[in-house]
XYZ file of C-alpha atoms in Angstrom:
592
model
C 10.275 4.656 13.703
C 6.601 6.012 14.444
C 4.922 2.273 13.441
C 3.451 1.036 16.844
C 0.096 1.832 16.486
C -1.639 4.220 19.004
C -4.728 3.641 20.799
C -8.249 3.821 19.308
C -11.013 4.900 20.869
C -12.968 2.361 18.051
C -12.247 -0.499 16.965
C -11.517 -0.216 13.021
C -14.569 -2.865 12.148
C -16.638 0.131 13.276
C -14.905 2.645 12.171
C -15.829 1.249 8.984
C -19.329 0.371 9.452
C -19.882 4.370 10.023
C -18.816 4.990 6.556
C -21.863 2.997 4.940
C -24.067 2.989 7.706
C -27.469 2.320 5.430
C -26.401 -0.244 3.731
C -24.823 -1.875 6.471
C -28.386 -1.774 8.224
C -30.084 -2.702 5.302
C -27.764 -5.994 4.693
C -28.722 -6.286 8.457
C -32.196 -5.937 7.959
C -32.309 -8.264 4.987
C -30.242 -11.290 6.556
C -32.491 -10.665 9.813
C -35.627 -11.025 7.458
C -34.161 -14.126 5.922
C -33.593 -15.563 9.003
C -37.111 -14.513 10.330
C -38.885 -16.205 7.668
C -36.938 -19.595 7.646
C -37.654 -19.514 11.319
C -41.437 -19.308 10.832
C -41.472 -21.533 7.551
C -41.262 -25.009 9.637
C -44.241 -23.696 12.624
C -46.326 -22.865 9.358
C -45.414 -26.247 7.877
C -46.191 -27.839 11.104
C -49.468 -26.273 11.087
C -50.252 -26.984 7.642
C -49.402 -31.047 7.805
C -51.871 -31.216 11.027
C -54.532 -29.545 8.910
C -54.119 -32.362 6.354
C -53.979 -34.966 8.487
C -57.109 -34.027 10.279
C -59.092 -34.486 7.213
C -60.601 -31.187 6.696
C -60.828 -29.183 3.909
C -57.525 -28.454 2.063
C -55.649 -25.644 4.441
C -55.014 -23.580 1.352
C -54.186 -20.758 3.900
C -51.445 -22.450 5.183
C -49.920 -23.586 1.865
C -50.039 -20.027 0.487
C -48.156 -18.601 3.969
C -45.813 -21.520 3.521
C -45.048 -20.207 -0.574
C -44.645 -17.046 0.916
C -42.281 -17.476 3.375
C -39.861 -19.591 1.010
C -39.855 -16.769 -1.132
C -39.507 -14.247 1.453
C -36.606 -16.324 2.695
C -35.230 -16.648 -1.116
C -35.414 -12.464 -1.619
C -33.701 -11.600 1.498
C -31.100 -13.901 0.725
C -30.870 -12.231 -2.417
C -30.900 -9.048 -1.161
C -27.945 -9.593 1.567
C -25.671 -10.971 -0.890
C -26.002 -8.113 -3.104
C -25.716 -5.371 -0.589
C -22.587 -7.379 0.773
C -20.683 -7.406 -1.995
C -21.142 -3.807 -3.131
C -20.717 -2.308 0.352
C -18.149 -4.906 0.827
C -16.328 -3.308 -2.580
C -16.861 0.509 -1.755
C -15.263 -0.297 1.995
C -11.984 -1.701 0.297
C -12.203 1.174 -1.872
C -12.326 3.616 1.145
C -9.790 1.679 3.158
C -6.927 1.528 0.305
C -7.752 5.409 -0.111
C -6.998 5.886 3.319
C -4.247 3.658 4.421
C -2.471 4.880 0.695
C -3.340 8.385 1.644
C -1.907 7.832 5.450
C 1.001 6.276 4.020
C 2.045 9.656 1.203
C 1.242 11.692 3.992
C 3.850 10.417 6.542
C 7.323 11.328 6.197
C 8.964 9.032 3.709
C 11.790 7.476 6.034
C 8.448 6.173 8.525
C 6.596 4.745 5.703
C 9.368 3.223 3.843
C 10.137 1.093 7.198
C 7.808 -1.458 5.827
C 9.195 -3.182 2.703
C 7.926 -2.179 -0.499
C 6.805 -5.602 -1.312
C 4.829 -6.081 2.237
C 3.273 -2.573 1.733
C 2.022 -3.417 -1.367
C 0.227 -6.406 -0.086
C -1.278 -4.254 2.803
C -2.341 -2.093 0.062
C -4.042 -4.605 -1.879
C -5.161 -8.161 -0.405
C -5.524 -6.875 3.094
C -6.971 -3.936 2.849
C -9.788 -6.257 0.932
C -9.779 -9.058 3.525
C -9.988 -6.402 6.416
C -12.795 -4.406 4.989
C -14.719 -7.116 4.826
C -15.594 -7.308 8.716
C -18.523 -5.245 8.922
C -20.304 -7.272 5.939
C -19.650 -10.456 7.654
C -20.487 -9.112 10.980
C -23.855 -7.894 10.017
C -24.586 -11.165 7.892
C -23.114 -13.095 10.731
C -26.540 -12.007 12.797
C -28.887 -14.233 11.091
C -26.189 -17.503 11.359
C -26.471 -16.759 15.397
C -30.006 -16.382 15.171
C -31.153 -19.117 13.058
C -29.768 -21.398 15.854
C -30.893 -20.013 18.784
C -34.641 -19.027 17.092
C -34.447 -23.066 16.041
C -33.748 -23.599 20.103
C -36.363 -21.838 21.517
C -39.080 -23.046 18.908
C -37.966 -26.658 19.673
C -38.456 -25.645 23.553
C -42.149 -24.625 22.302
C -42.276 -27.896 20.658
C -41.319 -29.927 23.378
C -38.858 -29.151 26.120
C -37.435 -33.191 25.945
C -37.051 -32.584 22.471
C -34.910 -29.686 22.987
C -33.095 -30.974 25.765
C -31.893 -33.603 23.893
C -30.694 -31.375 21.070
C -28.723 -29.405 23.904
C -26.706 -32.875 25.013
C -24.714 -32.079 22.192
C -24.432 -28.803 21.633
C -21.037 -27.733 24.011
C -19.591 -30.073 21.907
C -20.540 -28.157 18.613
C -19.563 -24.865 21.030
C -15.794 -26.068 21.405
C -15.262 -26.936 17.829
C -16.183 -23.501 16.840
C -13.976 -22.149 19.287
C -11.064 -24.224 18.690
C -11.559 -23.800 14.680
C -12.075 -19.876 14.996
C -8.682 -19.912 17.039
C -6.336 -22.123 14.512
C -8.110 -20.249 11.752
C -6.644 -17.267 12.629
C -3.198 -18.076 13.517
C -3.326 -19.725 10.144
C -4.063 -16.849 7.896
C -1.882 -14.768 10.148
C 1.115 -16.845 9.042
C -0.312 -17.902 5.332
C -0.131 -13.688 4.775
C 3.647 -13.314 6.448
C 4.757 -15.841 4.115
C 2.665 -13.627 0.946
C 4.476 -10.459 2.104
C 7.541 -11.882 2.031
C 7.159 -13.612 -1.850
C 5.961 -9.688 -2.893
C 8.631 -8.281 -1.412
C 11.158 -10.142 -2.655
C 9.742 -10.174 -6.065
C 9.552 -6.270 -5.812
C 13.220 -6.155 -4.879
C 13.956 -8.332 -8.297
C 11.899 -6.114 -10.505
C 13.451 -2.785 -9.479
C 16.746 -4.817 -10.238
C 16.327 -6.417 -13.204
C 19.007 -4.761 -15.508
C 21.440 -6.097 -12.731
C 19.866 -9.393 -12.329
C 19.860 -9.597 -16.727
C 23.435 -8.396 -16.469
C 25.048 -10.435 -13.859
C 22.982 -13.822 -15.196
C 21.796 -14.146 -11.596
C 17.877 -14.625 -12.917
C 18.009 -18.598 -11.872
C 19.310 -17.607 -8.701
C 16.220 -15.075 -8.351
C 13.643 -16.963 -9.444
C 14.856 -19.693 -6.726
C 15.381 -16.900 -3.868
C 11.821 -15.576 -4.863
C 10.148 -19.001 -4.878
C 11.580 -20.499 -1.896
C 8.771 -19.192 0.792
C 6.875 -20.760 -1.429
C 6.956 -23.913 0.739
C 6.285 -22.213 3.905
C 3.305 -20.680 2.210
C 1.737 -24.262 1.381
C 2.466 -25.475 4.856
C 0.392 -22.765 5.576
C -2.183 -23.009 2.952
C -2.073 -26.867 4.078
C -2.727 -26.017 7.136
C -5.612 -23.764 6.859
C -7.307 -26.616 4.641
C -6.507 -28.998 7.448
C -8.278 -26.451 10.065
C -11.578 -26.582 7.923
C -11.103 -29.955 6.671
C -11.147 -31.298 10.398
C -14.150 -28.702 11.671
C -15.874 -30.166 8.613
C -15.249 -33.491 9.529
C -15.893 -33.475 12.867
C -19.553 -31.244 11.578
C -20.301 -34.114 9.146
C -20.418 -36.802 12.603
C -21.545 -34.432 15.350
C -24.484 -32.729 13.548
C -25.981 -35.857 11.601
C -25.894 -37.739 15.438
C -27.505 -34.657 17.169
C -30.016 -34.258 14.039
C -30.726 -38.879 14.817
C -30.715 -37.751 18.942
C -33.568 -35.007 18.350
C -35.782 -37.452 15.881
C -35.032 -40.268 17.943
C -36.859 -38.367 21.148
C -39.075 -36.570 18.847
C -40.517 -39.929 17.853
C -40.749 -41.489 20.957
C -43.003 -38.461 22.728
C -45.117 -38.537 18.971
C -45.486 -42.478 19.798
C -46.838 -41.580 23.915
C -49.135 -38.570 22.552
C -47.178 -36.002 23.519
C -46.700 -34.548 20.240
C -48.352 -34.720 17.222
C -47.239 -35.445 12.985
C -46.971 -31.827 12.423
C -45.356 -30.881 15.667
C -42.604 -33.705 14.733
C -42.397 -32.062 11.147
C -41.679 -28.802 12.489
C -39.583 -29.919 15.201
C -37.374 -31.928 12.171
C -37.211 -28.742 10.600
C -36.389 -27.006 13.676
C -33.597 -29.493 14.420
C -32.113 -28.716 11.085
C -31.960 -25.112 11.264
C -30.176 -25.515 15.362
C -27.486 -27.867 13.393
C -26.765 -24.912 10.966
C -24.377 -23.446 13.730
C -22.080 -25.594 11.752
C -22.276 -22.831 8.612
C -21.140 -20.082 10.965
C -17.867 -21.337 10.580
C -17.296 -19.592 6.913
C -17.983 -16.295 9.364
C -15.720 -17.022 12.363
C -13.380 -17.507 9.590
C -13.756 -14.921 7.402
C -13.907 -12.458 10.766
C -10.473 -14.223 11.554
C -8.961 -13.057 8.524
C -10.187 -9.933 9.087
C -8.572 -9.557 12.120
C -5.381 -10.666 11.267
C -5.613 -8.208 8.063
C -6.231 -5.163 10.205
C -3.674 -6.106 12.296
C -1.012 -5.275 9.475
C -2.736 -2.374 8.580
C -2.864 -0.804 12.117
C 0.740 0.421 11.629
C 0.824 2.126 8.696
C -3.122 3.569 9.692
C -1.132 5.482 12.879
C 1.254 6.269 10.760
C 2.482 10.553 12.246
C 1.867 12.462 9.201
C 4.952 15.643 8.928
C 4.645 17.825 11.455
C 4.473 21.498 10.339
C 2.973 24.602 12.496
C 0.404 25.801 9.651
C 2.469 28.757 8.605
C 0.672 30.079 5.336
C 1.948 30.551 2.579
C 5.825 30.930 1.736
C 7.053 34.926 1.261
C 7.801 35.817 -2.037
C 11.266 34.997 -2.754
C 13.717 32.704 -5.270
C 14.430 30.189 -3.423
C 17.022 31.280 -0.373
C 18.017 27.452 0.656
C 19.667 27.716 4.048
C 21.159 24.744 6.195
C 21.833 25.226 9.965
C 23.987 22.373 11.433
C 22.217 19.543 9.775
C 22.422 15.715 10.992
C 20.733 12.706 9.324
C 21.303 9.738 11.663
C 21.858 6.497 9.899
C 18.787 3.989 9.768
C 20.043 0.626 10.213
C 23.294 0.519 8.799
C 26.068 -1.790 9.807
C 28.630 0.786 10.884
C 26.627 3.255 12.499
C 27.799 6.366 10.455
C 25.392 9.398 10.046
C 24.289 9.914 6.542
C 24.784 13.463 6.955
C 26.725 15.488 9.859
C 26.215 19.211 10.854
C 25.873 20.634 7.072
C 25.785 24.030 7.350
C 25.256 26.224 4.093
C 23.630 28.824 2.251
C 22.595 28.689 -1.620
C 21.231 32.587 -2.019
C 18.125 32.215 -4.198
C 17.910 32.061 -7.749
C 21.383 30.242 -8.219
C 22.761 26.750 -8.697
C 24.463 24.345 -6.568
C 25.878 21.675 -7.579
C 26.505 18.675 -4.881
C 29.361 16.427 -5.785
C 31.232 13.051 -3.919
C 31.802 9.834 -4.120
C 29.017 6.869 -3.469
C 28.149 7.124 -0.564
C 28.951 10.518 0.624
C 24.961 11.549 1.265
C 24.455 13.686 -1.533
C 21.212 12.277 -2.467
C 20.377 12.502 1.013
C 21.411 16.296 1.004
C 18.654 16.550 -1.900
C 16.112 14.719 0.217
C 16.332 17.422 3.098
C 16.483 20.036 0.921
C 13.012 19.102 -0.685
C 11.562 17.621 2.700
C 11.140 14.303 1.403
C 13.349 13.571 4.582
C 13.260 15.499 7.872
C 16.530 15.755 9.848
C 17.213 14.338 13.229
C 18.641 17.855 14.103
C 19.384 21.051 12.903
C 16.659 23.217 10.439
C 16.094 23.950 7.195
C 14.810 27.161 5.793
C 13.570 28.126 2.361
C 13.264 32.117 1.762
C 13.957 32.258 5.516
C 10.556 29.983 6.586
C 11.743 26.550 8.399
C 10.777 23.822 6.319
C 8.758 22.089 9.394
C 6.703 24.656 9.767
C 5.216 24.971 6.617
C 1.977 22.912 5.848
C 2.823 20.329 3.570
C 0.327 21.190 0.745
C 1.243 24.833 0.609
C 4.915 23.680 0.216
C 5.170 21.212 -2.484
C 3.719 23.442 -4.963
C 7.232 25.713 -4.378
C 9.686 22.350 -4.838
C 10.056 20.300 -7.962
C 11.548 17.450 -8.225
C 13.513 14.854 -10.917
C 15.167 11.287 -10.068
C 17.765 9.286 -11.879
C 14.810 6.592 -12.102
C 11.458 8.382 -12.185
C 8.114 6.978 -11.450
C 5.605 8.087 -14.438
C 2.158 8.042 -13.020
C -0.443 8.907 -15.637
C -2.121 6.719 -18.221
C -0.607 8.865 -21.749
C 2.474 10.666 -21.465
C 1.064 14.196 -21.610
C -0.763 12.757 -18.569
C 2.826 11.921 -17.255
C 4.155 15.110 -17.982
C 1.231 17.375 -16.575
C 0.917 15.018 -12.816
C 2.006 17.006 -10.157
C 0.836 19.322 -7.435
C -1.929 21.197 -9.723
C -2.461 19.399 -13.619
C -0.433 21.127 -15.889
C -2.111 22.745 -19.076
C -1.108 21.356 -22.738
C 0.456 24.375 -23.805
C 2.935 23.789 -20.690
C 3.610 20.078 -21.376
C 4.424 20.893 -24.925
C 6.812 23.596 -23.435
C 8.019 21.665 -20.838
C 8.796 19.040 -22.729
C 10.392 21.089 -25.541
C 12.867 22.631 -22.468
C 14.088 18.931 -21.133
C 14.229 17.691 -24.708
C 11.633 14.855 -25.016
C 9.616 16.853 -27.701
C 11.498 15.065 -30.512
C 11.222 11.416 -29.409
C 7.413 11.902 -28.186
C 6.438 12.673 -31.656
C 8.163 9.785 -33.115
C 5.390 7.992 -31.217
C 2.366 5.973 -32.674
C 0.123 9.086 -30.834
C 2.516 11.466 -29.828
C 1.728 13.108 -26.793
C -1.448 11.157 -25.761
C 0.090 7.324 -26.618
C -0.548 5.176 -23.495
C 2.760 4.758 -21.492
C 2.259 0.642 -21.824
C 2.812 1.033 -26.189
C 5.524 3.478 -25.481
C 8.969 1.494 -24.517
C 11.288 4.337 -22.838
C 14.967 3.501 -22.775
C 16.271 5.293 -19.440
C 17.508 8.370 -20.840
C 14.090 9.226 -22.526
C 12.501 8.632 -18.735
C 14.679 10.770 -17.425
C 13.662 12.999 -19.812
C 9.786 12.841 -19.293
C 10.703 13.467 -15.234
C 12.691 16.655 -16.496
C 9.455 18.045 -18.148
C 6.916 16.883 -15.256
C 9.467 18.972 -13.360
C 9.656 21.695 -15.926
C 6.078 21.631 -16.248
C 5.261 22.680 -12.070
C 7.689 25.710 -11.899
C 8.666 26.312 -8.237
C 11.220 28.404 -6.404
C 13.184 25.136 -5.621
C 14.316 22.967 -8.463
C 16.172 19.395 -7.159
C 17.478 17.318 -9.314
C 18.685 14.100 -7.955
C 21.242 12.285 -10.451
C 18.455 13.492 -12.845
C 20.957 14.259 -16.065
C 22.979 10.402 -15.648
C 21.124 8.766 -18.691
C 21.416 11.865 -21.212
C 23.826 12.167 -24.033
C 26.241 14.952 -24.014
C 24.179 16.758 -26.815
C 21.141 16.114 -24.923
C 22.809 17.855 -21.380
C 23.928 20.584 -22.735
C 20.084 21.986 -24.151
C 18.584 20.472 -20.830
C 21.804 22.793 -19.173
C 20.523 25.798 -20.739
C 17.143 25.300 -19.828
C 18.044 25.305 -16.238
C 20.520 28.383 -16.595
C 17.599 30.284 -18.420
C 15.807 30.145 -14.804
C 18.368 31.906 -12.833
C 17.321 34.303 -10.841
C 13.613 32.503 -10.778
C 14.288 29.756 -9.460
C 17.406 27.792 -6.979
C 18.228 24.516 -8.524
C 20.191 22.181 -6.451
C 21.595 19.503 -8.686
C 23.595 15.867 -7.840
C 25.812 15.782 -10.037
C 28.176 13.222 -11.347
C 29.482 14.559 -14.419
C 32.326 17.208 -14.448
C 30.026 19.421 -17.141
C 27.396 19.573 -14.127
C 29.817 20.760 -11.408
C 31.718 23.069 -14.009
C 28.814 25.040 -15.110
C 26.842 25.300 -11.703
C 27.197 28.620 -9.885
C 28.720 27.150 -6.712
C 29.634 23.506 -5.651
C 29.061 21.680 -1.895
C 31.238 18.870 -1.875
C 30.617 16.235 0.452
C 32.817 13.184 2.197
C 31.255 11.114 4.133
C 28.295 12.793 5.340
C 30.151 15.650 5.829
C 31.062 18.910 3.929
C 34.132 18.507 2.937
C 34.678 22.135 0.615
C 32.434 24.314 -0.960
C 32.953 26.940 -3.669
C 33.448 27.893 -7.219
C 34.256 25.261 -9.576
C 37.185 26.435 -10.822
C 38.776 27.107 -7.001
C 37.969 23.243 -6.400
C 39.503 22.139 -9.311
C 42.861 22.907 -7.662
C 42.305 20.317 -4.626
C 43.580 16.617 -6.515
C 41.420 15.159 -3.873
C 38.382 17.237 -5.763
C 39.647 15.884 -9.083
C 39.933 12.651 -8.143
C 36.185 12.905 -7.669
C 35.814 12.934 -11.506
C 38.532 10.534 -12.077
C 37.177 8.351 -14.550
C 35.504 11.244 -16.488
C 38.843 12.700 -16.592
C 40.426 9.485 -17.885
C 38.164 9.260 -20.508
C 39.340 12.665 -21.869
C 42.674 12.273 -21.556
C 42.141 8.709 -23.258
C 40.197 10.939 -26.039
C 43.030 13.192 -26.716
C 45.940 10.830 -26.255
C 44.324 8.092 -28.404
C 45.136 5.562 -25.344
C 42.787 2.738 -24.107
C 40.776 4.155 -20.954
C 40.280 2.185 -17.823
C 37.687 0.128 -17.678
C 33.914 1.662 -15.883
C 33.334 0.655 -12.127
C 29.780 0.049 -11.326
C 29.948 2.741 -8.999
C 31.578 5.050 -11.043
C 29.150 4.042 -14.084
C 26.308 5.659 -12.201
């Protein structure tokens, strides 16, 4: 698997700040105003209280520099939060695009490493916590500023005065450090533990018929829930991290705020100082304390760390290699396998999925692939379409290897349909007409008409442009809308993986037609599990274990009991039908 990330030349916090480089400088220049003008407020104030005291006329210059500044201070505060959270919104936005676009662009096998759950959370709450390092980075400026500005105008002050601030302040150093580090160990674990909850609640959603079927849902709902407690030991313990940096703030920053008044006064009492110096000095004292608020940003960059951390792999994720060939050569669809292996990822036994296939469909005809569970067949329709790349041998389509073709110039030639198709789109015309170009109405309708979802699309409340949430599908009529999204993006390769399994007899046959009225056009390459499939396909690859085990005309297969025992339960049912006997009972395997 390609998912240890490579080497960057840039860190991905600036990566990101070169997308939105203005507003990044103006949140910068904003939070370094604010922090300008509280810095100057308390020498103004200073100056203003020593005018007052001396007994002159009212220092109305002073009081309208001191308005001035507060409201300076107010509207760059403002400002920065504003600019943060829009550029810190259009960064997520950018980052999901590209870690979502990294992810479709890699071959499926790489991507899929990371469980669907986990990937969705990368795809969501981290790529928002992660995109928000360059907003707190630039805002973090003015909380390192404020401090050290407050410093050094104490040390104009009075250098005892600031000394005595900076008795305490390695303290206030290490309990920044030490909460920065358990911050982010924290929220590295408190996001493991999320990842695992979506994952497993993925894995129960794509199951539920079973789950509803077997009466397992307690049992879910428990296996779901049960990280549950690891995430609050977490969560616990994050509190506990700022709890105890807040505590410890709450004694250490009240006794250095007594320390610096407690010298201040004493060097106002021998002259060395005067009321306003000690005002501004309070006021300076207060501002040097506020290292305590740069917590929120150690912690927030934390997070933001340990976010882009699990985003890193799928970022360097190899996208499929091709040699930018152009264009395919005209041609219908010449499908050609040279000794093809498909090693096996994971499994317990250590069997290859697929073992040096070697065949050729000439273009324009129909294969259908037949076995038992198990014997790679829908891996057989994954190479064939280059959703999967083999681990040796080649591929060719109209006598191009399927590696070397780019891969936006090849999907337009290879349709697809799946026993359990995704339906992307908000209506279901929009359903129908996503794909590698947006299909025109006039070829939805037709489209639709050819896999035989016209009928039941009009029975809905708005036909054709109903929203997909007020239309409930049963499986077959899915099935049916992934026919016509297929239908609707003609191509020169036609795959249909288990893509007939939830239509009615009735229904198969017109959908059967509609396929055979493309021969010649188009090579359709079809998993098949009914006997109808097989019978009326123009050849047949049968496969055992990975391996092909015959292939040939229907009728010549027919003869091998092995190849009939295949169909077995199909053939039952028949027999059942004619004898008027009871049929043997459905496997779940040999349900599907």
């Amino acid at each position: 698997m390609r998912l240890t990330p490579r080497p960057a030349t840039a860190s991905g916090t600036r990566r990101l700040a070169r997308r939105h480089p203005a507003a990044l400088l103006a949140l910068f220049l904003c939070s370094t105003g604010g922090a300008l003008a509280a810095l100057a407020l308390p020498a103004a104030l200073g100056h203003t209280v020593d005018g007052l005291i001396d007994g002159g006329p009212v220092p109305w210059s002073g009081l309208l520099l001191c308005a001035v500044l507060t409201l300076a201070e107010t509207g760059f505060d403002a400002g920065a939060a504003v600019l943060g959270t829009s550029t810190t919104a259009r960064l997520t936005a950018h980052l999901r695009t590209r870690t979502t676009a990294r992810v479709l662009a890699a071959e499926p096998r790489d991507a899929l490493a990371v469980p669907t759950g986990d990937l969705t959370a990368r795809l969501t709450a981290r790529t928002a916590d992660a995109a928000a390092a360059p907003v707190t980075a630039a805002g973090a400026v003015a909380g390192v500023l404020l401090p050290l500005g407050a410093v050094t105008g104490l040390f104009l002050i009075d250098p005892w005065t600031a000394a005595a601030f900076l008795l305490g302040a390695p303290l206030l150093v290490a309990l920044l450090h030490t909460f920065t580090r358990r911050t982010a160990d924290a929220g590295a674990d408190y996001q493991r533990a999320q990842s695992v909850i979506a994952h497993r609640l993925t894995e129960a959603l794509d199951g539920a018929d079973t789950i509803r079927a077997a009466r397992t849902g307690a049992r879910e709902y428990r296996r779901i829930l049960e990280p549950l407690g690891a995430l609050a030991d977490h969560g616990r313990r994050t509190w506990t991290v700022y709890g105890r940096a807040a505590g410890q703030s709450a004694l250490l920053l009240p006794l250095l705020m007594l320390l610096v008044l407690a010298v201040g006064g004493l060097r106002l009492h021998a002259g060395a100082i005067g009321v306003g110096d000690l005002v501004a000095a309070s006021r300076y004292a207060a501002l040097a304390v506020g290292i305590g608020a740069l917590t929120g940003a150690l912690g927030a960059l934390a997070r933001s760390r340990a976010a882009a951390r699990t985003l890193d792999p799928l970022l360097t994720l190899d996208p499929l290699p091709h040699e930018g060939l152009g264009p395919l050569p005209g041609g219908p669809g010449h499908l050609e396998f040279r000794d093809v292996g498909v090693a096996q990822d994971g499994g317990p036994d250590g069997k290859p999925l697929l073992t040096e296939v070697h065949l050729t469909v000439p273009g324009g005809t129909s294969l259908a692939v037949v076995g038992r569970s198990g014997s790679g067949k829908s891996v057989f329709a994954a190479v064939a379409g280059r959703l999967l790349d083999p681990d040796t041998g080649t591929v060719l389509l109209d006598g191009v290897p399927l590696t070397a073709m780019d891969p936006a110039l090849l999907r337009p030639e290879i349709a697809y349909a799946f026993a359990r198709p995704a339906l992307p789109g908000t209506t279901v015309e929009d359903t129908i007409a996503f794909g590698p170009w947006t299909a025109d109405p006039e070829a939805v309708r037709a489209a639709a008409r050819a896999a035989r979802a016209d009928g039941f699309i009009g029975l809905l409340p708005y036909g054709y442009a109903t929203p997909l949430t007020d239309a409930p599908l049963s499986g077959g009529e899915r099935q049916r809308l992934g026919l016509a999204r297929a239908f609707a993006h003609p191509g020169r390769l036609l795959i249909l993986d288990d893509a007939l399994s939830g239509l009615d007899t009735v229904t198969e046959h017109h959908v059967r037609r509609a396929l055979d009225e493309r021969a010649g056009r188009c090579t359709r390459v079809i998993v098949a599990h009914r006997l109808s499939s097989a019978a009326r396909a123009d050849r047949v690859l049968w496969l055992e274990d990975g391996r092909v085990r015959a292939t040939g005309p229907h009728e010549e297969l027919w003869a091998d009991p092995e190849y009939r025992a295949v169909f077995r339960t199909e053939v039952a049912e028949v027999e059942a039908a004619e004898t008027g006997a009871v049929p043997p009972p459905r496997t779940e395997v040999e349900a599907r």
